[in-house]
Short mmCIF file of C-alpha atoms and ligand atoms in Angstrom, two decimals:
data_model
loop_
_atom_site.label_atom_id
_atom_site.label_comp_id
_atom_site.label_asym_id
_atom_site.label_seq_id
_atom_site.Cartn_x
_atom_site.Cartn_y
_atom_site.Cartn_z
CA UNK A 684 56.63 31.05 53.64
CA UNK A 685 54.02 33.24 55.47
CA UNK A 686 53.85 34.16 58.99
CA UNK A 687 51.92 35.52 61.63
CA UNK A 688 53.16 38.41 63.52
CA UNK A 689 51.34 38.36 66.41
CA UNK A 690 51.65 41.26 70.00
CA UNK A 691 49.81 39.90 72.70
CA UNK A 692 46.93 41.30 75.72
CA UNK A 693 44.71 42.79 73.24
CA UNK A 694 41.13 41.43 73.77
CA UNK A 695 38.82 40.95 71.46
CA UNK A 696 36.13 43.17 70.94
CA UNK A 697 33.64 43.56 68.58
CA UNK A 698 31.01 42.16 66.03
CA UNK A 699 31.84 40.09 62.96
CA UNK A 700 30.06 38.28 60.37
CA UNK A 701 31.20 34.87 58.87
CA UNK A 702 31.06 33.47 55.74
CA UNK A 703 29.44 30.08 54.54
CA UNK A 704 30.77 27.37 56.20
CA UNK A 705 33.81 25.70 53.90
CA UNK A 706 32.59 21.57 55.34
CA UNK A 707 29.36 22.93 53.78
CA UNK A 708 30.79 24.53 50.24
CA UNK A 709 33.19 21.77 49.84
CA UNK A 710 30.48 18.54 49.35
CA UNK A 711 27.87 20.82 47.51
CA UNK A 712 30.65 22.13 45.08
CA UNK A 713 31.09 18.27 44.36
CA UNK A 714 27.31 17.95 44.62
CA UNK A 715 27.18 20.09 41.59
CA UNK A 716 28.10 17.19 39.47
CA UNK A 717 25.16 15.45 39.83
CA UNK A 718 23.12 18.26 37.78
CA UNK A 719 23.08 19.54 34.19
CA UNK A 720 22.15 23.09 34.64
CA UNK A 721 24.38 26.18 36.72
CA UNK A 722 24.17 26.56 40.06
CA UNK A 723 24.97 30.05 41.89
CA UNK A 724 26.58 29.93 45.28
CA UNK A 725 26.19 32.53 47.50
CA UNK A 726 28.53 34.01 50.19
CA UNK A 727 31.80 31.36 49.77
CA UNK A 728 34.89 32.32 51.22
CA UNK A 729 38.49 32.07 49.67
CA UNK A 730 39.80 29.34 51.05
CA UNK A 731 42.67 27.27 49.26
CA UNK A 732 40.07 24.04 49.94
CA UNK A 733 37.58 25.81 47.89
CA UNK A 734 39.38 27.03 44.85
CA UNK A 735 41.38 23.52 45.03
CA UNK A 736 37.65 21.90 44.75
CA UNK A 737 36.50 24.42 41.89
CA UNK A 738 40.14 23.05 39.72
CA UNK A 739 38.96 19.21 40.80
CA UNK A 740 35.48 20.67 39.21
CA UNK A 741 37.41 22.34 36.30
CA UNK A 742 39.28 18.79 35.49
CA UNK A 743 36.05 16.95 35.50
CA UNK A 744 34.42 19.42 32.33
CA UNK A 745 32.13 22.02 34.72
CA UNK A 746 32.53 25.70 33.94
CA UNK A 747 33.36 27.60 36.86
CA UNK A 748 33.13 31.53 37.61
CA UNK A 749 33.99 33.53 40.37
CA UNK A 750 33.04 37.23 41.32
CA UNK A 751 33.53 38.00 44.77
CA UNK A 752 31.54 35.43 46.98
CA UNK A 753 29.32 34.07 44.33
CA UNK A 754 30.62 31.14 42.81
CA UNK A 755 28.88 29.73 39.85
CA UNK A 756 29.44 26.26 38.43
CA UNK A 757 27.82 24.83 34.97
CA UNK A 758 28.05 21.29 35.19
CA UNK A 759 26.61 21.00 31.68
CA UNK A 760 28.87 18.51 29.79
CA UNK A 761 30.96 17.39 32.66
CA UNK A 762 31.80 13.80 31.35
CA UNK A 763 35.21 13.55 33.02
CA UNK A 764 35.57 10.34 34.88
CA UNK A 765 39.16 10.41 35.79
CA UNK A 766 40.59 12.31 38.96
CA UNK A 767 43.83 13.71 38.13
CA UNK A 768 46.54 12.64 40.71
CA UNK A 769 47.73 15.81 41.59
CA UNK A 770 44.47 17.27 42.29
CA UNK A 771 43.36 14.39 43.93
CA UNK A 772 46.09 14.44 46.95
CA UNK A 773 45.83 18.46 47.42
CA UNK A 774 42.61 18.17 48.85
CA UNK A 775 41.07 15.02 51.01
CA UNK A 776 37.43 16.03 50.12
CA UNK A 777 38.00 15.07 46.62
CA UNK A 778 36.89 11.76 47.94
CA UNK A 779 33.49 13.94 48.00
CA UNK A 780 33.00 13.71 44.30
CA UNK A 781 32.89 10.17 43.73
CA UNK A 782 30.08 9.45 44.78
CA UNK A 783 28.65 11.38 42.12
CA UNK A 784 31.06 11.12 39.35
CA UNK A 785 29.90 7.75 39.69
CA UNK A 786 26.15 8.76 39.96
CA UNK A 787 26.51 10.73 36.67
CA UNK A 788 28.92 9.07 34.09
CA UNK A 789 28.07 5.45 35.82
CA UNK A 790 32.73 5.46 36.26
CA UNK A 791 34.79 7.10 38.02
CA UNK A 792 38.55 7.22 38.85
CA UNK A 793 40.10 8.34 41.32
CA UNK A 794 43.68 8.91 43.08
CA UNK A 795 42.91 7.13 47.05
CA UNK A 796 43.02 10.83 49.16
CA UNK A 797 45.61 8.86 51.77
CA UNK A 798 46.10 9.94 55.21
CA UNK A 799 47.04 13.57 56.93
CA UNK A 800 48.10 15.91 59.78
CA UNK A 801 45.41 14.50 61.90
CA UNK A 802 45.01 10.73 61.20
CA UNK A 803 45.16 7.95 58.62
CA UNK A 804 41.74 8.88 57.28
CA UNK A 805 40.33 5.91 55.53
CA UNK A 806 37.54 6.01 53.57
CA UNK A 807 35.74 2.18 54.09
CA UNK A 808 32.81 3.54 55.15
CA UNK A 809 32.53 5.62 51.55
CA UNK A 810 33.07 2.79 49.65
CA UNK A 811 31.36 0.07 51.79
CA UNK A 812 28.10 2.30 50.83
CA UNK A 813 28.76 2.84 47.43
CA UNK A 814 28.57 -0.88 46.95
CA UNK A 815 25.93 -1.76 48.17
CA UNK A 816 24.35 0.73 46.08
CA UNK A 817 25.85 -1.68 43.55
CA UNK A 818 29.26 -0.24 42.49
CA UNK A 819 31.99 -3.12 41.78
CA UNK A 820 35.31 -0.57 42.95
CA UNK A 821 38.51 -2.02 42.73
CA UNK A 822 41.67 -0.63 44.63
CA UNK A 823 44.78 -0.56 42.65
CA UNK A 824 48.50 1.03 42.75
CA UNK A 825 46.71 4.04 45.35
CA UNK A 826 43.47 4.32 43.08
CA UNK A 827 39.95 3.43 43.42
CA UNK A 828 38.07 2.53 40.33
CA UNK A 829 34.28 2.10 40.43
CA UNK A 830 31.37 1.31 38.06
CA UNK A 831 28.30 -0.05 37.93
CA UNK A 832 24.86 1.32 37.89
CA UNK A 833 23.57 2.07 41.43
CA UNK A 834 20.14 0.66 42.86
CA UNK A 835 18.53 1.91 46.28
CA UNK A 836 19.71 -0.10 49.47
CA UNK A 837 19.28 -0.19 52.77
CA UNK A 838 23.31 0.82 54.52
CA UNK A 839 23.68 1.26 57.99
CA UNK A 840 26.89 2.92 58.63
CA UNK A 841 28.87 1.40 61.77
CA UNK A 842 29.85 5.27 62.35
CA UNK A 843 28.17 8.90 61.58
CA UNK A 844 31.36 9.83 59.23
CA UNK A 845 30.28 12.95 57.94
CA UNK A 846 31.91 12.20 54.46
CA UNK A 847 30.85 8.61 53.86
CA UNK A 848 27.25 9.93 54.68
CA UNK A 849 27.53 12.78 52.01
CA UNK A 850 28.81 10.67 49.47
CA UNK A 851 26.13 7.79 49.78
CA UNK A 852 23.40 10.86 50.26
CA UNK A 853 24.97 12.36 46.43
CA UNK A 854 25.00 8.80 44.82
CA UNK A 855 21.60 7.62 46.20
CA UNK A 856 19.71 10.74 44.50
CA UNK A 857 20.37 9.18 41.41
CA UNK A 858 20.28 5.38 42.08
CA UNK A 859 17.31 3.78 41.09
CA UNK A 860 14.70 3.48 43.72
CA UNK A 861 14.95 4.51 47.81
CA UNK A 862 17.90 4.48 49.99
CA UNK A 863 17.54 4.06 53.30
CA UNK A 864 20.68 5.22 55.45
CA UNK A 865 20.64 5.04 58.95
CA UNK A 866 23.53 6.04 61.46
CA UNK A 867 24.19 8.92 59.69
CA UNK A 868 26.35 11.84 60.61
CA UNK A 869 23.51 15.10 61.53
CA UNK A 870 26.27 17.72 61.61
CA UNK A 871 24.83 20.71 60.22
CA UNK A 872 26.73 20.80 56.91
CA UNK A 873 25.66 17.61 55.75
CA UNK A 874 21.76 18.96 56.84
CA UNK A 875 22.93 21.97 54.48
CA UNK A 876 23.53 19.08 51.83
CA UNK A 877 20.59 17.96 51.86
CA UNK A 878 18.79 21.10 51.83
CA UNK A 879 20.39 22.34 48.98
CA UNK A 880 19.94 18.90 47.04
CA UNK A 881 16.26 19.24 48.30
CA UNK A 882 16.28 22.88 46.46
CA UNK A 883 17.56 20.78 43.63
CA UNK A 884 14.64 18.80 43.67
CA UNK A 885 15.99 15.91 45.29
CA UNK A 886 13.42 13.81 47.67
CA UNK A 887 14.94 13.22 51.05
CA UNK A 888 13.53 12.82 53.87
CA UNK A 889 14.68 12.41 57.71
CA UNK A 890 17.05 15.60 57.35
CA UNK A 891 18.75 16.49 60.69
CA UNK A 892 17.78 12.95 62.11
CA UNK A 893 20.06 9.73 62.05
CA UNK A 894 17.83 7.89 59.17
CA UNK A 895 17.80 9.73 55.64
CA UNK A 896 15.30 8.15 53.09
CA UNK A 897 16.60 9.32 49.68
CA UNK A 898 14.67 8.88 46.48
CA UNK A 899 15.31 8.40 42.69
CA UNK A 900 15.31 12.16 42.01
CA UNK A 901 15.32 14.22 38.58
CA UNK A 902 17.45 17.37 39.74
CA UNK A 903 18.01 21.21 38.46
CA UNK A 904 19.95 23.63 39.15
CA UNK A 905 19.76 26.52 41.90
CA UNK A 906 20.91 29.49 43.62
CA UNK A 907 21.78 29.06 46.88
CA UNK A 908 24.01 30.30 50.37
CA UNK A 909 25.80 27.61 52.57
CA UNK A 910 25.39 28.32 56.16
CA UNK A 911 27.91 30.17 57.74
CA UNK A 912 30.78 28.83 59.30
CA UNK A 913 30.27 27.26 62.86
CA UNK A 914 34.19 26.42 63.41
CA UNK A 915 34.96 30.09 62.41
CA UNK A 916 32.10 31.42 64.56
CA UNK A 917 33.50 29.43 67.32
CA UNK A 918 37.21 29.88 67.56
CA UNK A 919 36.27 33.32 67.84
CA UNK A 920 33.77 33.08 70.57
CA UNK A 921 36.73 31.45 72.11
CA UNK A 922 38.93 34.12 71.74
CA UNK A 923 36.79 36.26 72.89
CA UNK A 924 36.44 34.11 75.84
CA UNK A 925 39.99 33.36 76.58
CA UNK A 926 41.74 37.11 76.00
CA UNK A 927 38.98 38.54 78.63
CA UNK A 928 36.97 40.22 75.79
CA UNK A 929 33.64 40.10 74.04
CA UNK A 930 32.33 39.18 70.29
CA UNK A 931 29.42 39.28 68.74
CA UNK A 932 29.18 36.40 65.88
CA UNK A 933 26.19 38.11 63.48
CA UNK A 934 25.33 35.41 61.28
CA UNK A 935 25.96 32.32 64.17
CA UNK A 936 23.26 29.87 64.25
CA UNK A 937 22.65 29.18 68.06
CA UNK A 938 22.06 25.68 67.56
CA UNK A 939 25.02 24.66 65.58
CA UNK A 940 26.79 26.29 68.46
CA UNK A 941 25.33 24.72 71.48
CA UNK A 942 27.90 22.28 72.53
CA UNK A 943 30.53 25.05 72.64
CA UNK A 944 28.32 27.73 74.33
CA UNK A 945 27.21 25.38 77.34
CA UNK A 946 31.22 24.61 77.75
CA UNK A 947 31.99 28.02 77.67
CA UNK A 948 29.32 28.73 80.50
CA UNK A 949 30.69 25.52 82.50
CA UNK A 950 34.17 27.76 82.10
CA UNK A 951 32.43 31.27 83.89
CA UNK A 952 31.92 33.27 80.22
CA UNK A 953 28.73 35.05 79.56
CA UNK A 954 27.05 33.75 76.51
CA UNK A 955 24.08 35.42 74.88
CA UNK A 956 21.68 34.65 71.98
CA UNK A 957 19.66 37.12 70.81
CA UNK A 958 18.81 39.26 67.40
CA UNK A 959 22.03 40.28 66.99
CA UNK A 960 23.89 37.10 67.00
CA UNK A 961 25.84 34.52 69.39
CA UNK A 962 27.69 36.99 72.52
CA UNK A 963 30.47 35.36 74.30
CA UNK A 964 32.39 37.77 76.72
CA UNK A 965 34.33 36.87 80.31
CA UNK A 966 34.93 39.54 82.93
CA UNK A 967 35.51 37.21 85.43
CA UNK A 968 38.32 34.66 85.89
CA UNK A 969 38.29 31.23 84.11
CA UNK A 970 37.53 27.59 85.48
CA UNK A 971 38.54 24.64 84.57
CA UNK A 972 36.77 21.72 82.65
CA UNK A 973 36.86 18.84 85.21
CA UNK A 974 36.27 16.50 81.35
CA UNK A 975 35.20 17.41 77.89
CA UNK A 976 35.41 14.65 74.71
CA UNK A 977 34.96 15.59 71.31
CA UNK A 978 32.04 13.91 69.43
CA UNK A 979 30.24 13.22 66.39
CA UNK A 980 27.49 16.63 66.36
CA UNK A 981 25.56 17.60 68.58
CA UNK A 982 28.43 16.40 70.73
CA UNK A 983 31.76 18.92 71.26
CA UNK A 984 33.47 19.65 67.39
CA UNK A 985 36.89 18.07 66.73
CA UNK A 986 37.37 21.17 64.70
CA UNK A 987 36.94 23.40 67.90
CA UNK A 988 39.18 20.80 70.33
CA UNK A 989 42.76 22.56 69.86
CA UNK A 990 41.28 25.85 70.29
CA UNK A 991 39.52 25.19 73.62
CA UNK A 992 42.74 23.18 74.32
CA UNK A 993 44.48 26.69 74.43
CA UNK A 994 41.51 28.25 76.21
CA UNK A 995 41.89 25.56 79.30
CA UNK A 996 45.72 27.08 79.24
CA UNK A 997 44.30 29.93 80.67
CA UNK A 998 41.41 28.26 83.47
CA UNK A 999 43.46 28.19 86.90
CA UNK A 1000 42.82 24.52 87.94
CA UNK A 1001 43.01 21.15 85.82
CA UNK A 1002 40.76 20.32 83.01
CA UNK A 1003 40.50 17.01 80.68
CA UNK A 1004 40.57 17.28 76.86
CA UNK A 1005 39.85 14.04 74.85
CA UNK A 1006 39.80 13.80 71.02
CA UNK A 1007 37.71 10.90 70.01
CA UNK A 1008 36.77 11.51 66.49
CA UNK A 1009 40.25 11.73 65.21
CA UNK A 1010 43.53 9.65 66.23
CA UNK A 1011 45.97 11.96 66.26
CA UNK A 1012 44.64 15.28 66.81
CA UNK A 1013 46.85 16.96 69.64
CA UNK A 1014 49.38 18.34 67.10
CA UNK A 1015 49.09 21.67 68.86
CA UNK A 1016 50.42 20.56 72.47
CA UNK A 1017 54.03 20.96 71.47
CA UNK A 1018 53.92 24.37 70.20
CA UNK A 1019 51.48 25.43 73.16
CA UNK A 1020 53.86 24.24 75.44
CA UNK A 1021 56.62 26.60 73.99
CA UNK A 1022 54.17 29.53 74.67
CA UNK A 1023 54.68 27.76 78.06
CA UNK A 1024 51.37 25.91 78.58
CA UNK A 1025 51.47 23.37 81.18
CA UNK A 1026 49.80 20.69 78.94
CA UNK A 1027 50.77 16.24 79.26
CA UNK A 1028 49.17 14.28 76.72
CA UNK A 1029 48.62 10.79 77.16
CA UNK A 1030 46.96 8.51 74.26
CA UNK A 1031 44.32 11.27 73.09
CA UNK A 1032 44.30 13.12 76.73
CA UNK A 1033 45.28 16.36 77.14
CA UNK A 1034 45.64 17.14 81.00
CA UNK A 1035 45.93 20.87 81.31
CA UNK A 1036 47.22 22.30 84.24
CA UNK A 1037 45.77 25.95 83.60
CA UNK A 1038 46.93 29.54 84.67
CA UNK A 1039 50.08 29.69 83.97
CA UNK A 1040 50.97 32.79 81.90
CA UNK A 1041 52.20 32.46 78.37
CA UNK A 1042 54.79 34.07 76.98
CA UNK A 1043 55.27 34.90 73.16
CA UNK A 1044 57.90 32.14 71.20
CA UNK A 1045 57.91 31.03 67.60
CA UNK A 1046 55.74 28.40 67.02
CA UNK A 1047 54.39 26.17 64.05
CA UNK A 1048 51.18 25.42 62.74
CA UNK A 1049 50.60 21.24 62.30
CA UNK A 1050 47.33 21.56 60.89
CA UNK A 1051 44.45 23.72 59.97
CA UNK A 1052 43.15 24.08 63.90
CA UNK A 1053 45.81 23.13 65.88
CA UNK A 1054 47.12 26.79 63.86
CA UNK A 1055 44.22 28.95 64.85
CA UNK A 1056 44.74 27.71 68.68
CA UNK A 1057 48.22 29.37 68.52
CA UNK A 1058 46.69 32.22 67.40
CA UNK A 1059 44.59 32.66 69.82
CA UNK A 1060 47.29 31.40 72.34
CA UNK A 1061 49.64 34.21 70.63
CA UNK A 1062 46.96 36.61 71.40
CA UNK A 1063 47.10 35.60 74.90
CA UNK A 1064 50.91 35.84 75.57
CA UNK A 1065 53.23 38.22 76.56
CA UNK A 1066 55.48 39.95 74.10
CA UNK A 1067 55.41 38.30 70.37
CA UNK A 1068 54.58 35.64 68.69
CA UNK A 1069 55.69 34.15 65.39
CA UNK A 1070 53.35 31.42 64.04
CA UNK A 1071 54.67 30.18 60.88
CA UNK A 1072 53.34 27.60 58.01
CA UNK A 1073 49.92 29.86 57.86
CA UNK A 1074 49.60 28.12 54.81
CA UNK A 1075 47.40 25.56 56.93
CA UNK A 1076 45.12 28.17 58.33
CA UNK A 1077 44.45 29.53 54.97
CA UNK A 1078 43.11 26.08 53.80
CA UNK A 1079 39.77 27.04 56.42
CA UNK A 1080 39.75 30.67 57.57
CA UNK A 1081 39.23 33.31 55.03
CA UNK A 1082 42.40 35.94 55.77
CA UNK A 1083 42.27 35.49 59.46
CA UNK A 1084 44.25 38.12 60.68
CA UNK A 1085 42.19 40.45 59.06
CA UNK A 1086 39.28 39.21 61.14
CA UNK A 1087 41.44 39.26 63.86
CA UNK A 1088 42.66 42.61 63.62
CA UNK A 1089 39.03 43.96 63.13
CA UNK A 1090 38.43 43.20 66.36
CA UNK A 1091 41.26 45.31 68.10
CA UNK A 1092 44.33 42.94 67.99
CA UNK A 1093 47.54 43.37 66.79
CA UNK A 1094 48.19 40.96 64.16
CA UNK A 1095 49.51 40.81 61.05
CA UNK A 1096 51.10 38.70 58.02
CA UNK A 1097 54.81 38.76 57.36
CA UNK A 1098 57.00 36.76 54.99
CA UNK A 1099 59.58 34.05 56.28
CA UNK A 1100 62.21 32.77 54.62
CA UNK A 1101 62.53 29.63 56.55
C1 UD1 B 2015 34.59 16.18 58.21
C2 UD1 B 2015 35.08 17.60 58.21
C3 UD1 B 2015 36.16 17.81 59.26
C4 UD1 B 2015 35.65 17.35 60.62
C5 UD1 B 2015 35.10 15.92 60.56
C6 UD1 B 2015 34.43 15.48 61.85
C7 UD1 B 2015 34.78 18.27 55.90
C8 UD1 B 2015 35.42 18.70 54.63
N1 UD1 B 2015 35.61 17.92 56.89
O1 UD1 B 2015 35.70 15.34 57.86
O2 UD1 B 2015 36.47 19.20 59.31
O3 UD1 B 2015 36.74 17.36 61.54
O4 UD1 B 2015 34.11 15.84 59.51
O5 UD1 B 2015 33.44 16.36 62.21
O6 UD1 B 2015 33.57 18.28 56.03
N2 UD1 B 2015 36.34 7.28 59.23
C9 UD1 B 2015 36.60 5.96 58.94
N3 UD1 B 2015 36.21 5.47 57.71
C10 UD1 B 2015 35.60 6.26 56.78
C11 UD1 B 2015 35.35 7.62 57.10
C12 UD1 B 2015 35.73 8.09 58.32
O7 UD1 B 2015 37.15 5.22 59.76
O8 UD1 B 2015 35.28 5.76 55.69
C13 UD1 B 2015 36.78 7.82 60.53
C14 UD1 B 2015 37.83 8.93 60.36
O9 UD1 B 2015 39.13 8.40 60.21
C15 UD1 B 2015 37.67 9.72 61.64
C16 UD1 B 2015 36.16 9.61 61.89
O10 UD1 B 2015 35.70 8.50 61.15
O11 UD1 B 2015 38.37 9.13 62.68
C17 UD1 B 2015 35.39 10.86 61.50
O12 UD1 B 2015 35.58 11.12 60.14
P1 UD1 B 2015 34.47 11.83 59.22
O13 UD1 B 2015 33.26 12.11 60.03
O14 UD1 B 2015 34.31 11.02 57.99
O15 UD1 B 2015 35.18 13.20 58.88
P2 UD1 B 2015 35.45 13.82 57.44
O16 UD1 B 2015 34.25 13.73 56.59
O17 UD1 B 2015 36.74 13.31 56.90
#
């Protein structure tokens, strides 16, 4: 098992460059099944997620290559209709790729991606779409078989779920005819989506709006870059904010970043947007957040609620955190609170009473975010800090103590036996 090693009361300090965002390489890695010529992908990190998605791509016939950060998939040939279990439950966006398993080989089977860390997960909205886009899917001993040739509808989906609107978006590029899908999720990945579908070839229109209009489309292949990483860019930004430091994010889009940045202000940090990148830096001391809620873009990201969790640790006053895109995302409360956060959850509250010190303890990561908080609360603390199952934060930052320790902290990976 691997650890971080972590000393605390370093800021951080510096400028840093991300790489493409892994919610954007995951769906167009499985979007790479609805074409019959290669596609190159630019700047991808090495994530467990992605190389997990390039074996699910593997199993299914494509060709895959890897030199660095280019990633290269030939999907010529790729009959394979049937998910392999095992791949299946290692990664929850395999449920990505049947939409257009479906779309290409008109079957597909697949292992049901069940629940995890954060919440039960279901995936109704994926398959309510798919059918009416005329799939008959049946639900079996934990599997999901669909088939059918799919015709353009008009879905409405009673929630902006990011996946369910990537998989209808993939499977209604090749249905006969025009979809029209309205209530669907505008987080910036599934924009990227589209836009590389569109470089495809594919005809959609209302990109970056609730309402996509997707045609019948006749795709080829590309080369392309994801955009960078907006969850990356932020938890740094945030630990820039919370050790009393300053980092420059290169490659940050602004806008993907705006319900973070205006928090950050509302919390006494300087933030700045310019030709260099997104700035965040504090010199003065932190405030609370009288109430923030997590929300479906351009509302506050999920993905960035345990690491502004541990940022309120460190605002002297009382501030309100509530997670309302996933049910049980305050996994990171418990192992804040042996860094000695003064944190009580109630239902998906967090009521932190901030300024307390923290001091360094052993702690564990419960999921992919809820870990990078405790790295940045680690960061924070007095004396050292252990976070163990690291495992988790490999699955969406790219080696992120080296990142870490480029920008003057003292951090590093060590090997646990328990
Ligand atoms: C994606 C991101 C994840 C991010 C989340 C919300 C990827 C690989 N992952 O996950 O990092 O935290 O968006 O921004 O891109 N729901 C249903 N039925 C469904 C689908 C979803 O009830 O069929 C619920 C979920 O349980 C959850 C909420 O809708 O409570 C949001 O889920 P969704 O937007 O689908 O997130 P993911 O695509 O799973």
């Amino acid at each position: 098992m691997e650890a971080f090693r972590i000393i605390g009361g370093k800021p951080l300090v510096g400028t840093v460059r991300v790489c493409a965002a892994k919610n954007a390489v995951l769906p167009i890695l499985a979007a790479c099944m609805l074409l019959h010529e290669p596609v190159t992908l630019n700047g991808c990190p090495y994530l467990s997620d992605v190389e997990n998605m390039l074996s699910l791509l593997c199993a299914l016939g494509c060709r895959t290559r890897r030199e660095g950060k280019t990633i290269q998939i030939d999907p010529k040939g790729a009959d394979g209709c049937v998910m392999p279990e095992a791949l299946s439950s290692a990664l929850r966006s395999s449920i990505f790729m049947l939409g257009p398993v479906l779309a290409r080989n008109g079957m597909a089977d697949f292992a049901y991606p069940g629940g995890c860390e954060i919440g039960a997960r279901p995936i109704d909205l994926h398959l309510q779409g798919l059918r009416k886009l005329g799939a008959h899917i049946e639900e079996k001993h934990g599997r999901i078989r669909c088939e059918g040739k799919l015709r353009g509808a008009h879905i409405h989906l009673d929630y902006p779920s990011v996946g369910a609107t990537e998989n209808i978006l993939m499977a209604a590029l090749c249905a006969e005819g025009t979809t029209v899908l309205s209530n669907a999720a505008r987080e910036p990945e599934v924009n990227d989506l589209a836009n590389f579908l569109r470089t495809c070839g594919g005809r959609i229109e209302g990109v970056g709006t609730g309402t996509l209009t997707i045609h019948n489309s006749v795709l080829h292949g590309c080369t392309y870059a994801p955009v960078p990483d907006r969850i990356t860019a932020g938890t740094l930004l945030i630990g820039a904010a919370m050790t009393g430091g300053r980092v420059t994010v290169a490659d940050a889009v602004p806008e993907h970043l705006l319900a973070l940045t205006e928090k950050l202000k509302e919390a006494g940090c300087q933030v700045l947007c310019d030709e260099s990148g997104v700035t965040a830096s504090r010199t003065g001391k932190l405030l609370p957040i009288s109430r923030l809620e997590t929300a479906p873009f351009p509302g506050f990201p999920t993905d960035l609620q345990a690491p502004m969790t541990a940022l309120l640790t460190q605002a002297v006053g009382t501030s309100l955190m509530q997670e309302k895109v996933f049910e049980n995302r305050m996994l990171h409360v418990p192992e804040l609170k042996k860094l000695g956060a003064d944190i009580t959850v109630q239902g998906n509250s967090a009521i932190v009473s901030g300024g307390r010190p923290l001091y360094g303890a052993e702690v564990t990561a419960k999921d992919l975010r809820a870990g990078a908080a405790l790295c940045l609360a680690g960061l924070c603390a007095q004396g050292e800090t252990i976070v163990k199952n690291v495992r988790l934060i490999d699955r969406g930052y790219a080696r992120f103590e080296e990142i870490l320790k480029s920008l003057g902290t003292d951090i590093e990976r060590i090997e646990r036996n328990d």
